[in-house]
Short mmCIF file of C-alpha atoms and ligand atoms in Angstrom, two decimals:
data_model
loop_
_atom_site.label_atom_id
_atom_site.label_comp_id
_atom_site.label_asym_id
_atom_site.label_seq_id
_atom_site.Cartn_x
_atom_site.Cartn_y
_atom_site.Cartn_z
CA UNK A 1211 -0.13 5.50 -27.27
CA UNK A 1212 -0.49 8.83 -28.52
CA UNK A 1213 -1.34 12.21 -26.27
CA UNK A 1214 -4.60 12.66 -27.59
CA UNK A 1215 -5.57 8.46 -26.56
CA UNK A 1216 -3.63 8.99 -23.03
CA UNK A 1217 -5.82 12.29 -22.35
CA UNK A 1218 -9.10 10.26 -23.08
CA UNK A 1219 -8.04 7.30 -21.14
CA UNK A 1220 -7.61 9.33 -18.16
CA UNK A 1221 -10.89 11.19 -18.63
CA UNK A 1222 -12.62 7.53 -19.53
CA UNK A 1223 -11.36 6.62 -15.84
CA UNK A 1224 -12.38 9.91 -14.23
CA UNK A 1225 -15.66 10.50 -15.78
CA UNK A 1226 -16.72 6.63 -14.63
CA UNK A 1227 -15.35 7.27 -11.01
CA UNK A 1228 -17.45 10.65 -10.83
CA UNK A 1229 -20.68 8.35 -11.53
CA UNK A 1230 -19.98 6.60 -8.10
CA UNK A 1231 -21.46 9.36 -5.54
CA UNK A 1232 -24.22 8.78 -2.65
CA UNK A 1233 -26.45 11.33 -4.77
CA UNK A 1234 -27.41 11.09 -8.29
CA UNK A 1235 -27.52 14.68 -9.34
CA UNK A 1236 -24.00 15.39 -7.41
CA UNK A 1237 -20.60 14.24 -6.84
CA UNK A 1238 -20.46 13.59 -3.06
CA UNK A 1239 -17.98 10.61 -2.15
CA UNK A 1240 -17.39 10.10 1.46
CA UNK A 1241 -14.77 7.93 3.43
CA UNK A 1242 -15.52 4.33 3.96
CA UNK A 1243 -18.88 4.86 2.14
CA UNK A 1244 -20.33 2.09 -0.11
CA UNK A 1245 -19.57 4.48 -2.63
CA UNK A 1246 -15.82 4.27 -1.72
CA UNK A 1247 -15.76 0.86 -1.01
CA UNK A 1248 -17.18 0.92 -4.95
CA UNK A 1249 -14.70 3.29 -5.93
CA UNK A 1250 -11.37 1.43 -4.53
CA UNK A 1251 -12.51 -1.87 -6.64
CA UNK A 1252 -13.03 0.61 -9.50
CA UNK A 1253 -9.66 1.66 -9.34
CA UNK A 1254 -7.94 -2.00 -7.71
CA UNK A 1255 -8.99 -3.67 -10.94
CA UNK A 1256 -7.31 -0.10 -13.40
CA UNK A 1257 -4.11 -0.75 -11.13
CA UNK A 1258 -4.13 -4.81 -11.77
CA UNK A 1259 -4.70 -4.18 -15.58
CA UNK A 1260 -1.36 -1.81 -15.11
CA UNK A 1261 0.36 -4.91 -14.04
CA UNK A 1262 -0.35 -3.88 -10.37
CA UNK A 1263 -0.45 -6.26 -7.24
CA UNK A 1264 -3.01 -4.79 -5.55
CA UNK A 1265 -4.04 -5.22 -1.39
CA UNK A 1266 -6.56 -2.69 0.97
CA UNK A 1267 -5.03 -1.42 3.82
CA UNK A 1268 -6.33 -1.23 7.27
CA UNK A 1269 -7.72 1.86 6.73
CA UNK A 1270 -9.29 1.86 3.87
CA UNK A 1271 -6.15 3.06 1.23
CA UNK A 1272 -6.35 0.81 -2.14
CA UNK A 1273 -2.81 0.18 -2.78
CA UNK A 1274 -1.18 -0.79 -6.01
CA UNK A 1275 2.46 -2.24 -6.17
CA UNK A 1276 4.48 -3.09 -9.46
CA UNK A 1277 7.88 -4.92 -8.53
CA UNK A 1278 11.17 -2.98 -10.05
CA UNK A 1279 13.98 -5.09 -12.00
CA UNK A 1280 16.15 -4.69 -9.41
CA UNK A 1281 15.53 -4.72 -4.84
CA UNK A 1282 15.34 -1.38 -3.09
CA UNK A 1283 13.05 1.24 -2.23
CA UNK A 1284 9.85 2.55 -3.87
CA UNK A 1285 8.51 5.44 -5.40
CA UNK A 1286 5.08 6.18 -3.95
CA UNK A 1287 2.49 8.37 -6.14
CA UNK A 1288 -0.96 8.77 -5.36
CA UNK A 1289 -3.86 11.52 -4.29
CA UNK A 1290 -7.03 10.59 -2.21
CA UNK A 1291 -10.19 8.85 -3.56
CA UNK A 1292 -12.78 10.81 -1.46
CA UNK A 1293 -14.61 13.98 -2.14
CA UNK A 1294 -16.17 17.35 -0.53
CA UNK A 1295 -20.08 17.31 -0.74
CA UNK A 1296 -21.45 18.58 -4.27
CA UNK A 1297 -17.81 18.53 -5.41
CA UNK A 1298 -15.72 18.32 -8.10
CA UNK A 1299 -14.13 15.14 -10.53
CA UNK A 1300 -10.73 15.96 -10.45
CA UNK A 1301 -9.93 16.86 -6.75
CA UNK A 1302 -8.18 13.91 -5.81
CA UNK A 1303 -8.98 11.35 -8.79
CA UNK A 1304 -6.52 12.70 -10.85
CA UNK A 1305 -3.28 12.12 -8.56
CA UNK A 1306 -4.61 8.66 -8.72
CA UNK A 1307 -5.36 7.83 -12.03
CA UNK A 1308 -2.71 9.74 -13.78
CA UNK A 1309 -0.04 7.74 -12.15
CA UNK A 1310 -2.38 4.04 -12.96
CA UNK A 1311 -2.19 5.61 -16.52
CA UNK A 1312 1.28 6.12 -16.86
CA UNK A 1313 2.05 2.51 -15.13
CA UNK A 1314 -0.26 1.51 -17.77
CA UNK A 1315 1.47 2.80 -20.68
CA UNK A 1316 4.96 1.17 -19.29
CA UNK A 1317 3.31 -2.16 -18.77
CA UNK A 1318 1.94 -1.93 -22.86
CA UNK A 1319 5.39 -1.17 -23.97
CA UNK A 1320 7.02 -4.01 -21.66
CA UNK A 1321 9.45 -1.41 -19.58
CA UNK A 1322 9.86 -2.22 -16.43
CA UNK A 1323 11.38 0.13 -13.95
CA UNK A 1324 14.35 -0.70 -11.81
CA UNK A 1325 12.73 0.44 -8.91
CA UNK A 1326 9.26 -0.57 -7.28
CA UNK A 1327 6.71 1.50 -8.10
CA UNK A 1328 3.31 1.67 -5.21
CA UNK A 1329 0.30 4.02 -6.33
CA UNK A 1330 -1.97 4.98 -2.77
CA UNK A 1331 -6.01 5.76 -3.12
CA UNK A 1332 -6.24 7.26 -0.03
CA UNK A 1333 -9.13 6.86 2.05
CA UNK A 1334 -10.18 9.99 3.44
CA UNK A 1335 -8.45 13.29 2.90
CA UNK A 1336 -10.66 15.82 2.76
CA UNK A 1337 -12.16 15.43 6.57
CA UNK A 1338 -15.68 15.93 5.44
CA UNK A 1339 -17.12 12.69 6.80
CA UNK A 1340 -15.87 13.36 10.16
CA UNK A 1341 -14.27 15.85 12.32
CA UNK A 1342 -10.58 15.14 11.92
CA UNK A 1343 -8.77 14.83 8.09
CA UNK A 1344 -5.99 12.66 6.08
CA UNK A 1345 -6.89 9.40 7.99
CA UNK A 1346 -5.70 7.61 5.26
CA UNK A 1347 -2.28 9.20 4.41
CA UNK A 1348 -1.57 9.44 8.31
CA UNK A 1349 -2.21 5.95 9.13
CA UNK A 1350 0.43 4.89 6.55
CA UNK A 1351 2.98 7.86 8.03
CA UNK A 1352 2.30 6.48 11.48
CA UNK A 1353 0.59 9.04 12.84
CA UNK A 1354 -2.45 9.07 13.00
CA UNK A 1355 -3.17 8.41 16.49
CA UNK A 1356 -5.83 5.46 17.50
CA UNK A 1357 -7.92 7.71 19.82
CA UNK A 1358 -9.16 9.73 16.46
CA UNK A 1359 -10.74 6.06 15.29
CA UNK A 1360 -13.60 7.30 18.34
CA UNK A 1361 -14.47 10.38 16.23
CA UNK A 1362 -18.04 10.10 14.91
CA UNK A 1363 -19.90 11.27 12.00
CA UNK A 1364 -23.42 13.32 12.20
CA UNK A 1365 -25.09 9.74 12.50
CA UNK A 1366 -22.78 9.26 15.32
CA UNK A 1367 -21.21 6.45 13.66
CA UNK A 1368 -17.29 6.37 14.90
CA UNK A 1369 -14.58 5.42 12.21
CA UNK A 1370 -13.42 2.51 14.13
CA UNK A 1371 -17.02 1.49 13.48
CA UNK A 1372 -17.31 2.56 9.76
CA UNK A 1373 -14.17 0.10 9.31
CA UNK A 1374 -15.44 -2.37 10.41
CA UNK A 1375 -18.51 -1.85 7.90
CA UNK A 1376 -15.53 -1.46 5.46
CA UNK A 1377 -14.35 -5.09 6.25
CA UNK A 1378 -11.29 -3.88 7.87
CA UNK A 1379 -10.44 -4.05 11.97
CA UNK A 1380 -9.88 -0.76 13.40
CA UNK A 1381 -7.33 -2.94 16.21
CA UNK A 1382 -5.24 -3.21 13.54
CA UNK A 1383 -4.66 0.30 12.55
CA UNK A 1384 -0.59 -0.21 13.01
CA UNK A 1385 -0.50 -2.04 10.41
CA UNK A 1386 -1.30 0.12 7.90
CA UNK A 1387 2.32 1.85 9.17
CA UNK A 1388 5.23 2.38 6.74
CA UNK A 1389 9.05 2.01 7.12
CA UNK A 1390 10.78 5.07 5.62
CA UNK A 1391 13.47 2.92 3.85
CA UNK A 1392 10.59 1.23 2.14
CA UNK A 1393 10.44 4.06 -0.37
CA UNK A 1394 12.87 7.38 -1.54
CA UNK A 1395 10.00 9.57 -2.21
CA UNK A 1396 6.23 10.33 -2.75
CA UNK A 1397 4.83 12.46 -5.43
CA UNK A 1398 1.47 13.93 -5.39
CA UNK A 1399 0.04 15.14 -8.57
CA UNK A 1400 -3.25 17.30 -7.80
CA UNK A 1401 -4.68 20.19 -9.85
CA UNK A 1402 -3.87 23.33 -8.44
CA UNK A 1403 -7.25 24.29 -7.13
CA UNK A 1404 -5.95 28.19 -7.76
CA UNK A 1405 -5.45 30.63 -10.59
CA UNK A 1406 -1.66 30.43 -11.18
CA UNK A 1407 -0.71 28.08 -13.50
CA UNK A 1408 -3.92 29.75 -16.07
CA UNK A 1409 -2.55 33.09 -15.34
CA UNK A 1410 0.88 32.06 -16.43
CA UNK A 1411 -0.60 30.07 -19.62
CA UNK A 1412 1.28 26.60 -18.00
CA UNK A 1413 -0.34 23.03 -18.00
CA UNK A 1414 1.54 21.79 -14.91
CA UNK A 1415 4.02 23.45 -12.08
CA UNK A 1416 5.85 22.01 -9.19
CA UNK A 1417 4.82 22.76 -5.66
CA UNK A 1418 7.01 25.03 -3.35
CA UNK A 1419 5.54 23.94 0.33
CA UNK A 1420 1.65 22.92 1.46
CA UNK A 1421 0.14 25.84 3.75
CA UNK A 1422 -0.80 24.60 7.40
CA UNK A 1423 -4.73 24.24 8.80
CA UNK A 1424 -6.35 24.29 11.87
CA UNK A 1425 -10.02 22.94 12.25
CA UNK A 1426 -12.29 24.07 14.75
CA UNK A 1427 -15.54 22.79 15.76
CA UNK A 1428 -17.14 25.14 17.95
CA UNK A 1429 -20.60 25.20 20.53
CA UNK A 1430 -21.84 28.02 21.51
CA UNK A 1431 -24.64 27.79 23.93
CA UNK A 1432 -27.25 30.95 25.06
CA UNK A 1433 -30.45 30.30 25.81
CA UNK A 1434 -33.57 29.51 24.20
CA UNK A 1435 -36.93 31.13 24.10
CA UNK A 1436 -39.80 32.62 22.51
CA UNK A 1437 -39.23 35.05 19.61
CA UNK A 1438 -42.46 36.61 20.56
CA UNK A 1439 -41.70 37.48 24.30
CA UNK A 1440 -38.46 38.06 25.24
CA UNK A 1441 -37.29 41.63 24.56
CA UNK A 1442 -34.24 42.06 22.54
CA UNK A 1443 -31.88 43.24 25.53
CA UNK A 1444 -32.70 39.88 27.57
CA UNK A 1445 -31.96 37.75 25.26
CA UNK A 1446 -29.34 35.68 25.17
CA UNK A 1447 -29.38 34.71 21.78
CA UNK A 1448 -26.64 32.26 20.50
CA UNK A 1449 -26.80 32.71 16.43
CA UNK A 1450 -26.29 36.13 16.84
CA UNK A 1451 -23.45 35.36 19.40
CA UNK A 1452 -22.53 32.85 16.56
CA UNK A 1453 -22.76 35.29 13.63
CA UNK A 1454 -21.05 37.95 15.66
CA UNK A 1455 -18.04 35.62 15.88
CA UNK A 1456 -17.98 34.88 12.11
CA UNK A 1457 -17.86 38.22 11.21
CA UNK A 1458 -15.01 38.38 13.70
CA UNK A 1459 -13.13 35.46 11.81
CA UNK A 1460 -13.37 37.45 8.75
CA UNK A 1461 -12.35 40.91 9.90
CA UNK A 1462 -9.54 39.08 11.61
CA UNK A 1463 -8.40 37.00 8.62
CA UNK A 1464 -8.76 39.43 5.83
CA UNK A 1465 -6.90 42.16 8.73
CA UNK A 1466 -3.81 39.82 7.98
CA UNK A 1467 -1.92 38.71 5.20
CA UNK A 1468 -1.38 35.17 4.36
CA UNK A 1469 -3.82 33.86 6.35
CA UNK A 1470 -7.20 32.49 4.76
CA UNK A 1471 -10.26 31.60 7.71
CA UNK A 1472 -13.80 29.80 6.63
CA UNK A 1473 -17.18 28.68 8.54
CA UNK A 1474 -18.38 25.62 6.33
CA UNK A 1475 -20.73 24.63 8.64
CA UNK A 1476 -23.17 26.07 10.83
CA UNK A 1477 -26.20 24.30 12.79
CA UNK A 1478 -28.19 26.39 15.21
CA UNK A 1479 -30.93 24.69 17.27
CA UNK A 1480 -33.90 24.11 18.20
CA UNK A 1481 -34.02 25.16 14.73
CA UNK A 1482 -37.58 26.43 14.95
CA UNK A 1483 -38.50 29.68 13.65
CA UNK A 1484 -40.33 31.28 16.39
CA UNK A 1485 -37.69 30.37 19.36
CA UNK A 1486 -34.33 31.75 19.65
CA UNK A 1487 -31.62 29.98 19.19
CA UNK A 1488 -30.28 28.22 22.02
CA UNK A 1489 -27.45 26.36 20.91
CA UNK A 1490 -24.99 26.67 17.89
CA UNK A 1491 -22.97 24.13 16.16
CA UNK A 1492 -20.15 26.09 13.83
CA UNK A 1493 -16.55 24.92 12.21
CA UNK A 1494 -13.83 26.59 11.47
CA UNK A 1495 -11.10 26.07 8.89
CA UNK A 1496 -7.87 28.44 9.29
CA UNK A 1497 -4.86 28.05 6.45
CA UNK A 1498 -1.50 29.85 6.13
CA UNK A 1499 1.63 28.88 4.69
CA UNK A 1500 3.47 30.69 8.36
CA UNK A 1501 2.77 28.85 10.82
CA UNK A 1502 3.37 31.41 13.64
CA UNK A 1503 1.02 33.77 11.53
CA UNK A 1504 -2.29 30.89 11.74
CA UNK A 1505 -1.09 30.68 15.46
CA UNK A 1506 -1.76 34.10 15.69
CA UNK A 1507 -4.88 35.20 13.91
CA UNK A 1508 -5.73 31.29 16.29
CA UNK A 1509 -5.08 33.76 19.27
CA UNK A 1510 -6.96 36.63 17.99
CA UNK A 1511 -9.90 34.54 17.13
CA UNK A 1512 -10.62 32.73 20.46
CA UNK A 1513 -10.07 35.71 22.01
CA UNK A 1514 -12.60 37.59 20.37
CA UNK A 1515 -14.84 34.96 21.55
CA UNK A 1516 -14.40 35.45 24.70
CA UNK A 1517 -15.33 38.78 24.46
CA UNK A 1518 -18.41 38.01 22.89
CA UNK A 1519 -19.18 35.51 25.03
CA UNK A 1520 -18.84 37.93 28.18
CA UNK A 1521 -20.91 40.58 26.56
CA UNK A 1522 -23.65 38.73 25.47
CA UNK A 1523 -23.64 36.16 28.40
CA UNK A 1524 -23.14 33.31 26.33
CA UNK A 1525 -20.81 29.95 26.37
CA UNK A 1526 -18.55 29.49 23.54
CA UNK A 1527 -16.77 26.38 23.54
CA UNK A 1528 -14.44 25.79 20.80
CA UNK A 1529 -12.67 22.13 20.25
CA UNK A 1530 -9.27 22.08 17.61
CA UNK A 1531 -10.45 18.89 15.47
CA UNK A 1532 -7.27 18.92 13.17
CA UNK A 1533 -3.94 20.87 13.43
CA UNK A 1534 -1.26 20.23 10.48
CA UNK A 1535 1.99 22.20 10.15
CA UNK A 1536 3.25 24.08 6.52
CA UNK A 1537 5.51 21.32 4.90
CA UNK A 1538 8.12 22.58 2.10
CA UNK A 1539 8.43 20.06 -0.67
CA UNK A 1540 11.88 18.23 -0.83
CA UNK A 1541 14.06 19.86 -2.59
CA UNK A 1542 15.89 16.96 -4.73
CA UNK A 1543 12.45 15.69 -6.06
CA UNK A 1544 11.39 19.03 -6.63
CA UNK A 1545 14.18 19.96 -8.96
CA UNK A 1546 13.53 16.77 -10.78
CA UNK A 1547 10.36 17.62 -11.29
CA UNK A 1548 11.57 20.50 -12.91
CA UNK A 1549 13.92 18.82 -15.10
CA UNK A 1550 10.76 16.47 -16.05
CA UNK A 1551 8.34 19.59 -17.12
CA UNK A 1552 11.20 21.02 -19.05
CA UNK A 1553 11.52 17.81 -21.04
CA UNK A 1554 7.63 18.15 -21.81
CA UNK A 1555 8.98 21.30 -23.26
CA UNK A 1556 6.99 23.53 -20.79
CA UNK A 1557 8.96 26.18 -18.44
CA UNK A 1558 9.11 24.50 -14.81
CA UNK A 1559 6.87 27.46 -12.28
CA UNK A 1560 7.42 26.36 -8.96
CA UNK A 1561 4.04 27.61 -6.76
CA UNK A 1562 2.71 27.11 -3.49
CA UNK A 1563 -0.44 25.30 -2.02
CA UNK A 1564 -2.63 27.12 0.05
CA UNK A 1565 -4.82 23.84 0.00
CA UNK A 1566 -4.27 20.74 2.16
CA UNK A 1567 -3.09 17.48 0.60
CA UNK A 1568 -2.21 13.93 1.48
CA UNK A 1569 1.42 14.80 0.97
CA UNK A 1570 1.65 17.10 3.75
CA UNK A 1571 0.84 13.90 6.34
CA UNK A 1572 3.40 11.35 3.80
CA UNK A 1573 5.89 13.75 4.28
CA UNK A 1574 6.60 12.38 7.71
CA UNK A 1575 7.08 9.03 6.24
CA UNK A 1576 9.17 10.24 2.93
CA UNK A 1577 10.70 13.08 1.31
CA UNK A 1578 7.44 14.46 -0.76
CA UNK A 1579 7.06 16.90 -3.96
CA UNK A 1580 4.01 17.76 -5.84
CA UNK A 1581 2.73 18.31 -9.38
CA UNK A 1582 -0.03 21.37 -10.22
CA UNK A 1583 -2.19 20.75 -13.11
CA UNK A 1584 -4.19 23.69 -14.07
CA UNK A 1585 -7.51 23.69 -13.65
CA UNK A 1586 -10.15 26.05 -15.26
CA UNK A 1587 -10.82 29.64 -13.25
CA UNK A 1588 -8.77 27.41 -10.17
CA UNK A 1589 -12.41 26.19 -9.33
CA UNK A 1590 -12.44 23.17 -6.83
CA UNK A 1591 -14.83 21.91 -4.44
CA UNK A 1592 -17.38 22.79 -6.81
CA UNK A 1593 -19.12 20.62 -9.51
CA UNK A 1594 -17.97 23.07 -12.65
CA UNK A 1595 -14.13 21.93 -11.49
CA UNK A 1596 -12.72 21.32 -14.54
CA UNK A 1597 -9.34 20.86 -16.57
CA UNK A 1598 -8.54 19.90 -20.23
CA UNK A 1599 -7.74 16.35 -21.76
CA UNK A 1600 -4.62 17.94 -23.18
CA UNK A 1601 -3.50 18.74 -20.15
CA UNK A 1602 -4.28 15.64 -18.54
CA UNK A 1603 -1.98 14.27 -20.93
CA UNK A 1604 0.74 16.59 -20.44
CA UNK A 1605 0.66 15.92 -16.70
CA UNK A 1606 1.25 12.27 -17.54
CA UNK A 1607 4.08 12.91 -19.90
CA UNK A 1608 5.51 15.00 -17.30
CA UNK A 1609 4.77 12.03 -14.97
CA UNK A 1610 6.42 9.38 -17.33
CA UNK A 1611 9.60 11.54 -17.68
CA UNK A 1612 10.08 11.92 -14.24
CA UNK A 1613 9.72 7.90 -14.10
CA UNK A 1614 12.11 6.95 -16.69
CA UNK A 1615 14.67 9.59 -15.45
CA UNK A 1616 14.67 8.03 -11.89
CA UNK A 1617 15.11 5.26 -13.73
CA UNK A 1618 17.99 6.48 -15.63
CA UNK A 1619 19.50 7.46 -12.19
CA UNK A 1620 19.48 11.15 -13.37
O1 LIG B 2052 -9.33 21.34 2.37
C1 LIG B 2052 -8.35 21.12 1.67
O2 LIG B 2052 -7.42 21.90 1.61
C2 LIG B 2052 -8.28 19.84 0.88
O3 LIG B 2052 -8.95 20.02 -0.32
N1 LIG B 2052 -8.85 18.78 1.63
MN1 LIG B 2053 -7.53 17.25 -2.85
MN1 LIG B 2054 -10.24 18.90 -1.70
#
């Protein structure tokens, strides 16, 4: 198979799992969805026609397994099979159907690796479903702890409850657990979501270390009434209160270097025009690759809510929905990434992720590493992500060089 047939098989597979979404003029693919229930047999029967035993985990991962010639431990590749609302193809899909591709090519030629080989869909990365994130990537590290099955969606519907509309039972989240010397390493291929690897004119980079997050879901609470009567200084209005603090967040954030703070979401109710706000639902997303520095612009924030809160006699509540810690990328698999790229005939750019990725939770489980694939203007979460068949295909001969040189024991 040729570069030009492997970059359209991989855009055959992601182009027919972008048609499985909850809306028909978007891409919007949430955890444990029908949609994702249709996208994990989508990509079950890909891995079985790669020569792949293939299982569903108790949480939801699709799982793909190809024996080795010889006993031992197992690579583990993979990305996650759910998307942001409105988003993009490639976000995810890719780290999962590159490796399926490159499994496939193996199986055509009749090479079989010495070592086993497991590709992971994973169930729910990007936390958009419900409060928390990388359910699915967790559960297999172990650590994704049982009380976070209780978190509930905007229909209030819990994920113990959503697996069990999956067909899976949420009592037996353990035993979606891994052994750590059940594998020597995962590797996550992902685009980059960022402008690097255009700038530099590169198809594909390895990954340095995966910035940290905190999420946030914060109430803050005034008190309703009409817009007609109540004069401005009596009012105890809790959008403003709300918009104060995301103005804070910014000034804060862009104050510091290194650290990167968003409100995605914002509800304020009643929700009527001629009553003020009451009550306001916001989140908060907070990134850096320093720890200490996200702990601090943390401080700064909820501080400055306090303030507001005080001034404008309002209650702010805020609840920390997900915390994950910067992970560097193992050093041994990085530098055989390196060695891989170079045999593409590309110069190896190592570059950091100021995005979150199943990796980061794996990395408890297994040394981890992780492939960049450029991606056009470094748009994500956005339906005009996109990348180029040719370097689809590049990222799988990358891929298959890093196989066959783990293979070669070099
Ligand atoms: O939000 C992230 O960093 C990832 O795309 N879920
Ligand atoms: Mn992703
Ligand atoms: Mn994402």
């Amino acid at each position: 198979m040729n570069s030009t047939t492997i970059g359209q098989l991989i855009f055959d597979k992601i182009d027919a799992l972008a048609r499985i979404s909850e809306n028909p003029d978007n891409l919007t693919r949430l955890s444990l969805s029908p949609e994702h229930q249709r996208a994990n047999a989508l990509v079950g029967e890909w891995m079985q026609q790669a020569g792949m035993q293939i299982r569903t985990d108790a949480v939801g991962n699709i799982i793909g397994r190809c024996e080795g010639s010889e006993p031992g431990p197992a690579l583990m590749l993979g990305s996650h099979l759910d998307t942001v609302r409105d988003g993009g193809r490639y976000d995810g899909m890719l780290g999962v159907v590159v490796p399926i591709v490159c499994m496939q090519v193996l199986h055509s030629r009749g090479e079989t690796l010495r070592y086993p080989v497991e590709i992971v869909g994973f169930s729910d990365e990007e936390g958009v479903r419900f409060p928390s994130t990388l359910h699915g990537s967790k559960a297999i590290a172990g650590t994704l702890d049982a009380d976070t099955l209780q978190d509930t969606d905007a229909d209030g519907i819990s994920i113990a409850e959503a697996l069990v509309s999956f067909g899976q039972d949420p009592q037996q989240l353990h035993s979606a657990k891994r052994q750590p010397d059940e594998f020597f390493g995962f590797v996550e291929l992902h685009i980059e979501q960022g402008p690097v690897l255009e700038k530099e004119n590169l198809p594909i980079g390895v990954v340095s270390a995966i910035a940290g997050a905190s999420r946030y879901q914060i109430s803050v609470t005034g008190k309703a009434g009409h817009a007609g009567t109540v004069p401005m200084n009596l009012r105890q209005d809790a959008l403003t209160g709300a918009s104060e603090c995301i103005v804070a967040i910014e000034a804060i954030c862009g104050s510091l270097s290194d650290v990167v703070g968003t409100v995605g979401q914002i509800k304020a109710a009643p929700g009527a025009g001629n009553v003020i706000p009451g009550a306001v639902e916001l989140s908060l997303d907070l990134r850096s690759s320093e720890d200490a520095t996200r702990k601090h612009a943390e401080q700064q924030i909820l501080s400055t809510f306090d303030a507001v809160a005080e001034r404008r006699g309002l209650t702010i509540t805020t609840h920390c929905r997900h915390q994950a810690s910067s992970v560097t990328c193992d050093e041994q698999l990085c530098s055989q990434l390196a060695t891989a790229i170079q045999t593409s005939g590309y110069r190896p750019l190592t570059l950091s992720s100021g995005a979150g990725h199943d990796a980061m939770a794996i990395a408890a489980l297994t040394p981890m590493a992780m492939l960049f694939v450029r991606c056009k203007d470094g748009l994500s979460h956005h339906p005009d992500e996109s990348m180029t068949r040719e370097d689809a295909a590049a990222a799988a001969d990358v891929l298959l060089n890093f196989l066959r040189q783990i293979n070669a024991g070099t």
